[in-house]
Amino acid sequence: MACSPAAQPTQDAAAIAAEASPTSAAPTTTVLAATTTTPSPTTTTTTTTTTTTEPPPTTVVLDRSDAATAQRMFTDLATHGLHLPRPGGSAAEKITAELLGATVSTITRSPVTFQTVPLPNGETTANVWAQPIGEGPVSIVLGVHYDTVPISPGVDDNGSGAVVLLELIRRLHEAPAPGVAVHAVFFGAEEVLDGYGPNDHHFGSRYAADRLATLGELPDRMVSIDMIGVGHRLMAVAFENGDPAMVSELVNAGSSVGVEIVALERGDISDHEAFARHGVPAAMLWRPDNPAWHTSEDEALDTELLLEDLAVLEALLAALGS
């Protein structure tokens, strides 16, 4: 399933959400105890006991078919406001942060952490952190930004990254990657702040990386998943003069699932920059060929590419834990 450039993802997402089938309720279980006979010098008494137990927790196995996965991602796009302009520090960005946090908490059955980040215009943004999923000797931050430039609905930049990360959280909650502790975060205010200079960006990720460095809790790896829903070229981008290990691992992960990933080195174009500056092997997973980037026309996604991105990230986690 794919959205053509002329399609309206908001309408597609609403239609998909309307078609979602409800989850069946768990049946009540009643246990009938064995009949026992108690002898007596004069009488025989038969006692029957009926015990009702609580039903076991309902186990919902995530449908990982392409169709079901696509349905969830497009529903997420619509229900989290990821098809509407949401500049850093705006009311719309704050609403999206709340919606993302509520969904992650529901998926993981755990509280999320809202990390408040001050902005130079007097507003604030927030990083939304899920509880770590899985455990092991390797820790990785998987991050996406959820804000946009003011004029853009930001469906690809970066609604695409957000819906893929939500889906990955669902899958990891059901089956954590062995040997890997995954820290999933939705960063605020990645884009250049309206009315400010070209270096006034990446506020959420810079704040987070600095805090982790101060606490001595930097991860072993970091991937920024940014603009991955349009364009068949997929790239792993290292920060200039940074540790290239994460790029190599992404390229190898892609190869393992039949996806070609091109290695590249660029400046501070996404949230991996903040972690790379602290010496963390970090990379950006990116599809650069979207002509609607940072325009009002950024409102389409290619579902097949999102599924491909998801496969690469799952292969990466499997390789890191092996």
mmCIF file of C-alpha atoms in Angstrom:
data_model
loop_
_atom_site.group_PDB
_atom_site.id
_atom_site.type_symbol
_atom_site.label_atom_id
_atom_site.label_comp_id
_atom_site.label_asym_id
_atom_site.label_seq_id
_atom_site.Cartn_x
_atom_site.Cartn_y
_atom_site.Cartn_z
ATOM 1 C CA MET A 1 0.000 0.000 0.000
ATOM 2 C CA ALA A 2 1.464 3.368 -0.998
ATOM 3 C CA CYS A 3 0.404 6.977 -0.946
ATOM 4 C CA SER A 4 0.956 8.719 -4.248
ATOM 5 C CA PRO A 5 2.191 12.338 -4.137
ATOM 6 C CA ALA A 6 -1.353 13.472 -4.847
ATOM 7 C CA ALA A 7 -2.910 11.456 -2.029
ATOM 8 C CA GLN A 8 -3.925 12.924 1.320
ATOM 9 C CA PRO A 9 -2.383 10.811 4.102
ATOM 10 C CA THR A 10 -4.847 12.243 6.634
ATOM 11 C CA GLN A 11 -7.738 10.734 4.708
ATOM 12 C CA ASP A 12 -5.907 7.446 4.209
ATOM 13 C CA ALA A 13 -5.125 7.195 7.910
ATOM 14 C CA ALA A 14 -8.693 7.930 8.942
ATOM 15 C CA ALA A 15 -10.033 5.269 6.606
ATOM 16 C CA ILE A 16 -7.560 2.729 7.919
ATOM 17 C CA ALA A 17 -8.402 3.571 11.519
ATOM 18 C CA ALA A 18 -12.106 3.122 10.801
ATOM 19 C CA GLU A 19 -11.492 -0.356 9.436
ATOM 20 C CA ALA A 20 -9.563 -1.571 12.494
ATOM 21 C CA SER A 21 -11.278 -4.544 14.133
ATOM 22 C CA PRO A 22 -11.920 -4.570 17.916
ATOM 23 C CA THR A 23 -9.999 -6.876 20.227
ATOM 24 C CA SER A 24 -12.081 -9.775 21.558
ATOM 25 C CA ALA A 25 -12.665 -9.953 25.295
ATOM 26 C CA ALA A 26 -11.197 -12.851 27.293
ATOM 27 C CA PRO A 27 -13.720 -15.508 28.396
ATOM 28 C CA THR A 28 -14.411 -16.100 32.085
ATOM 29 C CA THR A 29 -13.013 -19.397 33.371
ATOM 30 C CA THR A 30 -14.923 -21.478 35.893
ATOM 31 C CA VAL A 31 -13.256 -24.475 37.582
ATOM 32 C CA LEU A 32 -15.406 -27.250 39.080
ATOM 33 C CA ALA A 33 -13.601 -28.978 41.931
ATOM 34 C CA ALA A 34 -13.605 -32.769 42.330
ATOM 35 C CA THR A 35 -16.452 -34.306 44.311
ATOM 36 C CA THR A 36 -15.326 -35.656 47.667
ATOM 37 C CA THR A 37 -17.104 -38.133 49.958
ATOM 38 C CA THR A 38 -16.598 -37.895 53.724
ATOM 39 C CA PRO A 39 -17.495 -41.068 55.709
ATOM 40 C CA SER A 40 -19.374 -40.820 59.010
ATOM 41 C CA PRO A 41 -20.453 -43.433 61.536
ATOM 42 C CA THR A 42 -24.088 -42.728 60.674
ATOM 43 C CA THR A 43 -24.220 -40.688 57.421
ATOM 44 C CA THR A 44 -22.426 -40.063 54.140
ATOM 45 C CA THR A 45 -22.106 -36.433 53.062
ATOM 46 C CA THR A 46 -21.249 -35.360 49.535
ATOM 47 C CA THR A 47 -19.768 -31.838 49.117
ATOM 48 C CA THR A 48 -19.343 -30.072 45.774
ATOM 49 C CA THR A 49 -17.253 -26.887 45.612
ATOM 50 C CA THR A 50 -17.247 -24.492 42.644
ATOM 51 C CA THR A 51 -14.302 -22.081 42.428
ATOM 52 C CA THR A 52 -14.221 -19.167 39.974
ATOM 53 C CA THR A 53 -10.737 -17.945 39.171
ATOM 54 C CA GLU A 54 -9.631 -14.725 37.516
ATOM 55 C CA PRO A 55 -9.162 -15.227 33.774
ATOM 56 C CA PRO A 56 -5.536 -15.301 32.695
ATOM 57 C CA PRO A 57 -4.226 -12.083 31.124
ATOM 58 C CA THR A 58 -5.282 -11.800 27.521
ATOM 59 C CA THR A 59 -2.298 -12.449 25.272
ATOM 60 C CA VAL A 60 -2.538 -10.386 22.111
ATOM 61 C CA VAL A 61 -0.021 -11.474 19.516
ATOM 62 C CA LEU A 62 0.943 -8.547 17.336
ATOM 63 C CA ASP A 63 -0.047 -9.085 13.718
ATOM 64 C CA ARG A 64 3.220 -8.448 11.881
ATOM 65 C CA SER A 65 1.873 -8.869 8.387
ATOM 66 C CA ASP A 66 2.661 -6.023 6.020
ATOM 67 C CA ALA A 67 -0.991 -5.023 5.778
ATOM 68 C CA ALA A 68 -1.534 -4.886 9.553
ATOM 69 C CA THR A 69 1.760 -3.075 10.119
ATOM 70 C CA ALA A 70 0.907 -0.468 7.500
ATOM 71 C CA GLN A 71 -2.529 -0.007 9.040
ATOM 72 C CA ARG A 72 -1.031 0.721 12.448
ATOM 73 C CA MET A 73 1.519 3.173 11.057
ATOM 74 C CA PHE A 74 -1.026 5.184 9.080
ATOM 75 C CA THR A 75 -3.392 5.201 12.044
ATOM 76 C CA ASP A 76 -0.532 6.553 14.176
ATOM 77 C CA LEU A 77 0.130 9.236 11.585
ATOM 78 C CA ALA A 78 -3.410 10.561 11.868
ATOM 79 C CA THR A 79 -4.103 10.100 15.567
ATOM 80 C CA HIS A 80 -0.892 11.742 16.800
ATOM 81 C CA GLY A 81 -1.131 14.883 14.699
ATOM 82 C CA LEU A 82 1.864 13.814 12.612
ATOM 83 C CA HIS A 83 0.141 15.144 9.476
ATOM 84 C CA LEU A 84 -0.111 18.750 10.727
ATOM 85 C CA PRO A 85 2.401 21.610 11.194
ATOM 86 C CA ARG A 86 3.937 21.419 14.701
ATOM 87 C CA PRO A 87 6.890 23.832 15.059
ATOM 88 C CA GLY A 88 9.159 23.538 18.069
ATOM 89 C CA GLY A 89 7.634 25.076 21.172
ATOM 90 C CA SER A 90 4.176 25.472 19.630
ATOM 91 C CA ALA A 91 0.889 24.319 21.103
ATOM 92 C CA ALA A 92 0.584 21.776 18.284
ATOM 93 C CA GLU A 93 3.989 20.292 19.112
ATOM 94 C CA LYS A 94 2.991 19.976 22.769
ATOM 95 C CA ILE A 95 -0.224 18.163 21.829
ATOM 96 C CA THR A 96 1.720 15.719 19.677
ATOM 97 C CA ALA A 97 4.149 15.091 22.551
ATOM 98 C CA GLU A 98 1.248 14.288 24.892
ATOM 99 C CA LEU A 99 -0.339 11.940 22.370
ATOM 100 C CA LEU A 100 2.947 10.147 21.700
ATOM 101 C CA GLY A 101 3.570 9.757 25.415
ATOM 102 C CA ALA A 102 0.101 8.347 26.042
ATOM 103 C CA THR A 103 0.471 5.794 23.259
ATOM 104 C CA VAL A 104 3.930 4.657 24.331
ATOM 105 C CA SER A 105 2.723 4.281 27.913
ATOM 106 C CA THR A 106 -0.216 2.184 26.726
ATOM 107 C CA ILE A 107 2.004 -0.048 24.582
ATOM 108 C CA THR A 108 4.638 -0.650 27.249
ATOM 109 C CA ARG A 109 2.302 -0.507 30.279
ATOM 110 C CA SER A 110 4.909 1.774 31.842
ATOM 111 C CA PRO A 111 5.157 5.510 32.458
ATOM 112 C CA VAL A 112 7.062 7.669 30.027
ATOM 113 C CA THR A 113 9.413 10.510 30.934
ATOM 114 C CA PHE A 114 8.773 14.008 29.609
ATOM 115 C CA GLN A 115 12.086 15.837 29.629
ATOM 116 C CA THR A 116 11.392 19.582 29.479
ATOM 117 C CA VAL A 117 13.797 21.510 27.254
ATOM 118 C CA PRO A 118 13.999 25.340 27.296
ATOM 119 C CA LEU A 119 14.070 27.236 24.006
ATOM 120 C CA PRO A 120 15.678 30.636 23.370
ATOM 121 C CA ASN A 121 12.322 32.197 22.455
ATOM 122 C CA GLY A 122 11.015 31.637 25.976
ATOM 123 C CA GLU A 123 8.971 28.555 25.057
ATOM 124 C CA THR A 124 9.733 24.949 25.942
ATOM 125 C CA THR A 125 9.733 21.677 24.088
ATOM 126 C CA ALA A 126 9.911 18.133 25.440
ATOM 127 C CA ASN A 127 11.740 14.894 24.814
ATOM 128 C CA VAL A 128 9.434 11.908 25.314
ATOM 129 C CA TRP A 129 11.377 8.894 26.633
ATOM 130 C CA ALA A 130 10.008 5.374 26.778
ATOM 131 C CA GLN A 131 11.232 3.110 29.549
ATOM 132 C CA PRO A 132 14.237 1.049 28.351
ATOM 133 C CA ILE A 133 13.132 -2.082 26.529
ATOM 134 C CA GLY A 134 15.270 -5.173 26.946
ATOM 135 C CA GLU A 135 18.608 -5.550 28.664
ATOM 136 C CA GLY A 136 22.119 -6.585 27.810
ATOM 137 C CA PRO A 137 25.676 -5.383 27.383
ATOM 138 C CA VAL A 138 24.815 -3.048 24.466
ATOM 139 C CA SER A 139 22.726 0.095 24.888
ATOM 140 C CA ILE A 140 21.352 2.098 21.993
ATOM 141 C CA VAL A 141 19.292 5.264 21.699
ATOM 142 C CA LEU A 142 16.825 5.214 18.814
ATOM 143 C CA GLY A 143 15.576 8.752 18.334
ATOM 144 C CA VAL A 144 13.179 10.615 16.072
ATOM 145 C CA HIS A 145 12.105 14.225 16.058
ATOM 146 C CA TYR A 146 8.399 15.009 15.961
ATOM 147 C CA ASP A 147 8.427 18.759 15.237
ATOM 148 C CA THR A 148 8.244 20.442 11.816
ATOM 149 C CA VAL A 149 9.162 23.697 10.118
ATOM 150 C CA PRO A 150 6.230 26.143 10.413
ATOM 151 C CA ILE A 151 4.813 25.785 6.891
ATOM 152 C CA SER A 152 4.987 22.015 6.576
ATOM 153 C CA PRO A 153 2.683 19.199 7.708
ATOM 154 C CA GLY A 154 5.855 17.125 8.039
ATOM 155 C CA VAL A 155 4.407 13.768 7.075
ATOM 156 C CA ASP A 156 7.803 12.555 5.851
ATOM 157 C CA ASP A 157 9.918 14.983 7.909
ATOM 158 C CA ASN A 158 9.455 13.475 10.387
ATOM 159 C CA GLY A 159 6.137 11.740 10.769
ATOM 160 C CA SER A 160 7.748 8.831 8.949
ATOM 161 C CA GLY A 161 10.380 8.336 11.635
ATOM 162 C CA ALA A 162 7.831 8.679 14.428
ATOM 163 C CA VAL A 163 5.456 6.015 13.108
ATOM 164 C CA VAL A 164 8.301 3.572 12.448
ATOM 165 C CA LEU A 165 9.612 4.058 15.990
ATOM 166 C CA LEU A 166 6.145 3.540 17.483
ATOM 167 C CA GLU A 167 5.831 0.299 15.554
ATOM 168 C CA LEU A 168 9.291 -0.801 16.646
ATOM 169 C CA ILE A 169 8.358 -0.121 20.280
ATOM 170 C CA ARG A 170 5.316 -2.381 19.863
ATOM 171 C CA ARG A 171 7.449 -5.178 18.473
ATOM 172 C CA LEU A 172 10.188 -4.822 21.068
ATOM 173 C CA HIS A 173 7.691 -4.766 23.919
ATOM 174 C CA GLU A 174 6.376 -8.107 22.706
ATOM 175 C CA ALA A 175 9.822 -9.563 21.928
ATOM 176 C CA PRO A 176 12.841 -7.562 23.165
ATOM 177 C CA ALA A 177 16.041 -7.765 21.151
ATOM 178 C CA PRO A 178 18.318 -10.197 23.034
ATOM 179 C CA GLY A 179 21.391 -8.590 24.522
ATOM 180 C CA VAL A 180 20.343 -5.007 23.754
ATOM 181 C CA ALA A 181 18.842 -2.285 25.941
ATOM 182 C CA VAL A 182 16.848 -0.005 23.636
ATOM 183 C CA HIS A 183 16.156 3.575 24.700
ATOM 184 C CA ALA A 184 13.466 5.041 22.435
ATOM 185 C CA VAL A 185 12.988 8.810 22.445
ATOM 186 C CA PHE A 186 10.925 11.351 20.549
ATOM 187 C CA PHE A 187 12.935 14.585 20.386
ATOM 188 C CA GLY A 188 11.400 18.048 20.335
ATOM 189 C CA ALA A 189 12.548 21.083 18.357
ATOM 190 C CA GLU A 190 14.985 19.467 15.943
ATOM 191 C CA GLU A 191 14.253 21.981 13.172
ATOM 192 C CA VAL A 192 15.754 25.462 13.069
ATOM 193 C CA LEU A 193 13.674 27.618 15.378
ATOM 194 C CA ASP A 194 11.551 30.096 13.450
ATOM 195 C CA GLY A 195 13.254 33.498 13.296
ATOM 196 C CA TYR A 196 16.622 32.214 14.538
ATOM 197 C CA GLY A 197 19.953 31.324 12.950
ATOM 198 C CA PRO A 198 20.913 28.085 11.168
ATOM 199 C CA ASN A 199 22.598 26.621 14.254
ATOM 200 C CA ASP A 200 19.557 27.176 16.455
ATOM 201 C CA HIS A 201 18.227 23.661 16.127
ATOM 202 C CA HIS A 202 18.488 20.143 17.613
ATOM 203 C CA PHE A 203 17.436 21.546 20.980
ATOM 204 C CA GLY A 204 15.907 18.331 22.290
ATOM 205 C CA SER A 205 18.730 16.002 21.306
ATOM 206 C CA ARG A 206 21.487 18.392 22.396
ATOM 207 C CA TYR A 207 19.869 18.778 25.792
ATOM 208 C CA ALA A 208 19.437 15.014 26.152
ATOM 209 C CA ALA A 209 22.987 14.146 25.086
ATOM 210 C CA ASP A 210 24.487 16.765 27.379
ATOM 211 C CA ARG A 211 22.459 15.484 30.335
ATOM 212 C CA LEU A 212 23.447 11.871 29.682
ATOM 213 C CA ALA A 213 27.094 12.875 29.387
ATOM 214 C CA THR A 214 26.921 14.727 32.706
ATOM 215 C CA LEU A 215 25.399 11.665 34.377
ATOM 216 C CA GLY A 216 27.908 9.304 32.762
ATOM 217 C CA GLU A 217 25.074 7.459 31.030
ATOM 218 C CA LEU A 218 25.774 7.937 27.336
ATOM 219 C CA PRO A 219 24.670 4.963 25.213
ATOM 220 C CA ASP A 220 26.982 2.681 23.264
ATOM 221 C CA ARG A 221 25.221 3.542 19.986
ATOM 222 C CA MET A 222 22.729 6.081 18.636
ATOM 223 C CA VAL A 223 20.569 6.218 15.493
ATOM 224 C CA SER A 224 18.495 9.211 14.422
ATOM 225 C CA ILE A 225 15.609 7.989 12.245
ATOM 226 C CA ASP A 226 14.772 11.035 10.170
ATOM 227 C CA MET A 227 12.812 11.423 6.916
ATOM 228 C CA ILE A 228 12.565 7.811 5.743
ATOM 229 C CA GLY A 229 9.218 7.629 3.928
ATOM 230 C CA VAL A 230 9.937 8.921 0.409
ATOM 231 C CA GLY A 231 12.700 8.089 -2.077
ATOM 232 C CA HIS A 232 14.305 4.743 -2.772
ATOM 233 C CA ARG A 233 17.856 5.740 -1.819
ATOM 234 C CA LEU A 234 18.521 4.887 1.826
ATOM 235 C CA MET A 235 21.559 6.359 3.542
ATOM 236 C CA ALA A 236 23.439 5.953 6.799
ATOM 237 C CA VAL A 237 24.953 9.325 7.595
ATOM 238 C CA ALA A 238 27.829 9.864 10.020
ATOM 239 C CA PHE A 239 28.532 13.226 11.605
ATOM 240 C CA GLU A 240 31.679 14.709 10.115
ATOM 241 C CA ASN A 241 34.833 13.394 11.795
ATOM 242 C CA GLY A 242 32.715 11.235 14.097
ATOM 243 C CA ASP A 243 33.042 7.538 14.865
ATOM 244 C CA PRO A 244 31.826 5.689 11.714
ATOM 245 C CA ALA A 245 31.050 2.383 13.483
ATOM 246 C CA MET A 246 27.302 2.958 13.567
ATOM 247 C CA VAL A 247 27.223 3.681 9.843
ATOM 248 C CA SER A 248 29.013 0.410 9.093
ATOM 249 C CA GLU A 249 26.591 -1.498 11.313
ATOM 250 C CA LEU A 250 23.595 0.006 9.535
ATOM 251 C CA VAL A 251 25.062 -0.821 6.125
ATOM 252 C CA ASN A 252 25.635 -4.427 7.238
ATOM 253 C CA ALA A 253 22.134 -4.670 8.704
ATOM 254 C CA GLY A 254 20.659 -3.486 5.428
ATOM 255 C CA SER A 255 22.687 -6.005 3.490
ATOM 256 C CA SER A 256 21.420 -8.818 5.719
ATOM 257 C CA VAL A 257 17.812 -8.086 4.660
ATOM 258 C CA GLY A 258 18.564 -7.243 1.040
ATOM 259 C CA VAL A 259 18.482 -3.459 1.382
ATOM 260 C CA GLU A 260 21.311 -1.361 -0.036
ATOM 261 C CA ILE A 261 22.356 1.459 2.290
ATOM 262 C CA VAL A 262 24.805 4.106 1.145
ATOM 263 C CA ALA A 263 27.344 5.416 3.668
ATOM 264 C CA LEU A 264 27.731 9.188 3.860
ATOM 265 C CA GLU A 265 29.301 11.849 6.071
ATOM 266 C CA ARG A 266 27.641 15.220 6.605
ATOM 267 C CA GLY A 267 27.465 18.076 9.080
ATOM 268 C CA ASP A 268 24.846 18.664 11.771
ATOM 269 C CA ILE A 269 21.761 17.712 9.758
ATOM 270 C CA SER A 270 19.930 15.632 12.373
ATOM 271 C CA ASP A 271 19.795 14.565 16.008
ATOM 272 C CA HIS A 272 22.700 12.108 15.799
ATOM 273 C CA GLU A 273 25.017 15.145 15.820
ATOM 274 C CA ALA A 274 24.590 15.810 19.539
ATOM 275 C CA PHE A 275 25.588 12.257 20.483
ATOM 276 C CA ALA A 276 28.464 12.098 17.997
ATOM 277 C CA ARG A 277 29.960 15.227 19.557
ATOM 278 C CA HIS A 278 30.192 13.263 22.806
ATOM 279 C CA GLY A 279 32.040 10.425 21.085
ATOM 280 C CA VAL A 280 29.093 8.041 20.683
ATOM 281 C CA PRO A 281 29.082 6.057 17.411
ATOM 282 C CA ALA A 282 26.008 7.670 15.880
ATOM 283 C CA ALA A 283 24.300 7.837 12.508
ATOM 284 C CA MET A 284 21.245 9.168 10.743
ATOM 285 C CA LEU A 285 19.031 6.790 8.774
ATOM 286 C CA TRP A 286 17.731 8.970 5.911
ATOM 287 C CA ARG A 287 16.072 8.994 2.511
ATOM 288 C CA PRO A 288 17.161 12.277 0.888
ATOM 289 C CA ASP A 289 15.068 12.306 -2.284
ATOM 290 C CA ASN A 290 11.860 14.036 -1.224
ATOM 291 C CA PRO A 291 11.171 17.135 -3.375
ATOM 292 C CA ALA A 292 8.462 18.207 -0.905
ATOM 293 C CA TRP A 293 10.937 18.453 1.995
ATOM 294 C CA HIS A 294 10.219 21.506 4.185
ATOM 295 C CA THR A 295 7.256 22.564 2.054
ATOM 296 C CA SER A 296 3.487 22.517 2.427
ATOM 297 C CA GLU A 297 3.450 19.519 0.064
ATOM 298 C CA ASP A 298 5.162 17.130 2.499
ATOM 299 C CA GLU A 299 2.086 14.974 2.886
ATOM 300 C CA ALA A 300 2.859 11.585 1.308
ATOM 301 C CA LEU A 301 4.541 8.353 2.362
ATOM 302 C CA ASP A 302 5.503 5.141 0.569
ATOM 303 C CA THR A 303 4.427 2.241 2.752
ATOM 304 C CA GLU A 304 6.815 -0.239 1.140
ATOM 305 C CA LEU A 305 9.728 2.001 2.131
ATOM 306 C CA LEU A 306 8.519 2.241 5.742
ATOM 307 C CA LEU A 307 8.375 -1.552 5.932
ATOM 308 C CA GLU A 308 11.889 -1.707 4.506
ATOM 309 C CA ASP A 309 13.135 0.776 7.117
ATOM 310 C CA LEU A 310 11.553 -1.277 9.878
ATOM 311 C CA ALA A 311 13.253 -4.440 8.626
ATOM 312 C CA VAL A 312 16.640 -2.700 8.631
ATOM 313 C CA LEU A 313 16.238 -1.490 12.212
ATOM 314 C CA GLU A 314 15.153 -4.910 13.445
ATOM 315 C CA ALA A 315 18.155 -6.482 11.696
ATOM 316 C CA LEU A 316 20.425 -3.902 13.312
ATOM 317 C CA LEU A 317 19.204 -4.727 16.822
ATOM 318 C CA ALA A 318 19.536 -8.443 16.181
ATOM 319 C CA ALA A 319 23.128 -7.955 15.030
ATOM 320 C CA LEU A 320 24.069 -5.728 17.979
ATOM 321 C CA GLY A 321 22.891 -8.379 20.429
ATOM 322 C CA SER A 322 24.612 -11.313 18.761
#
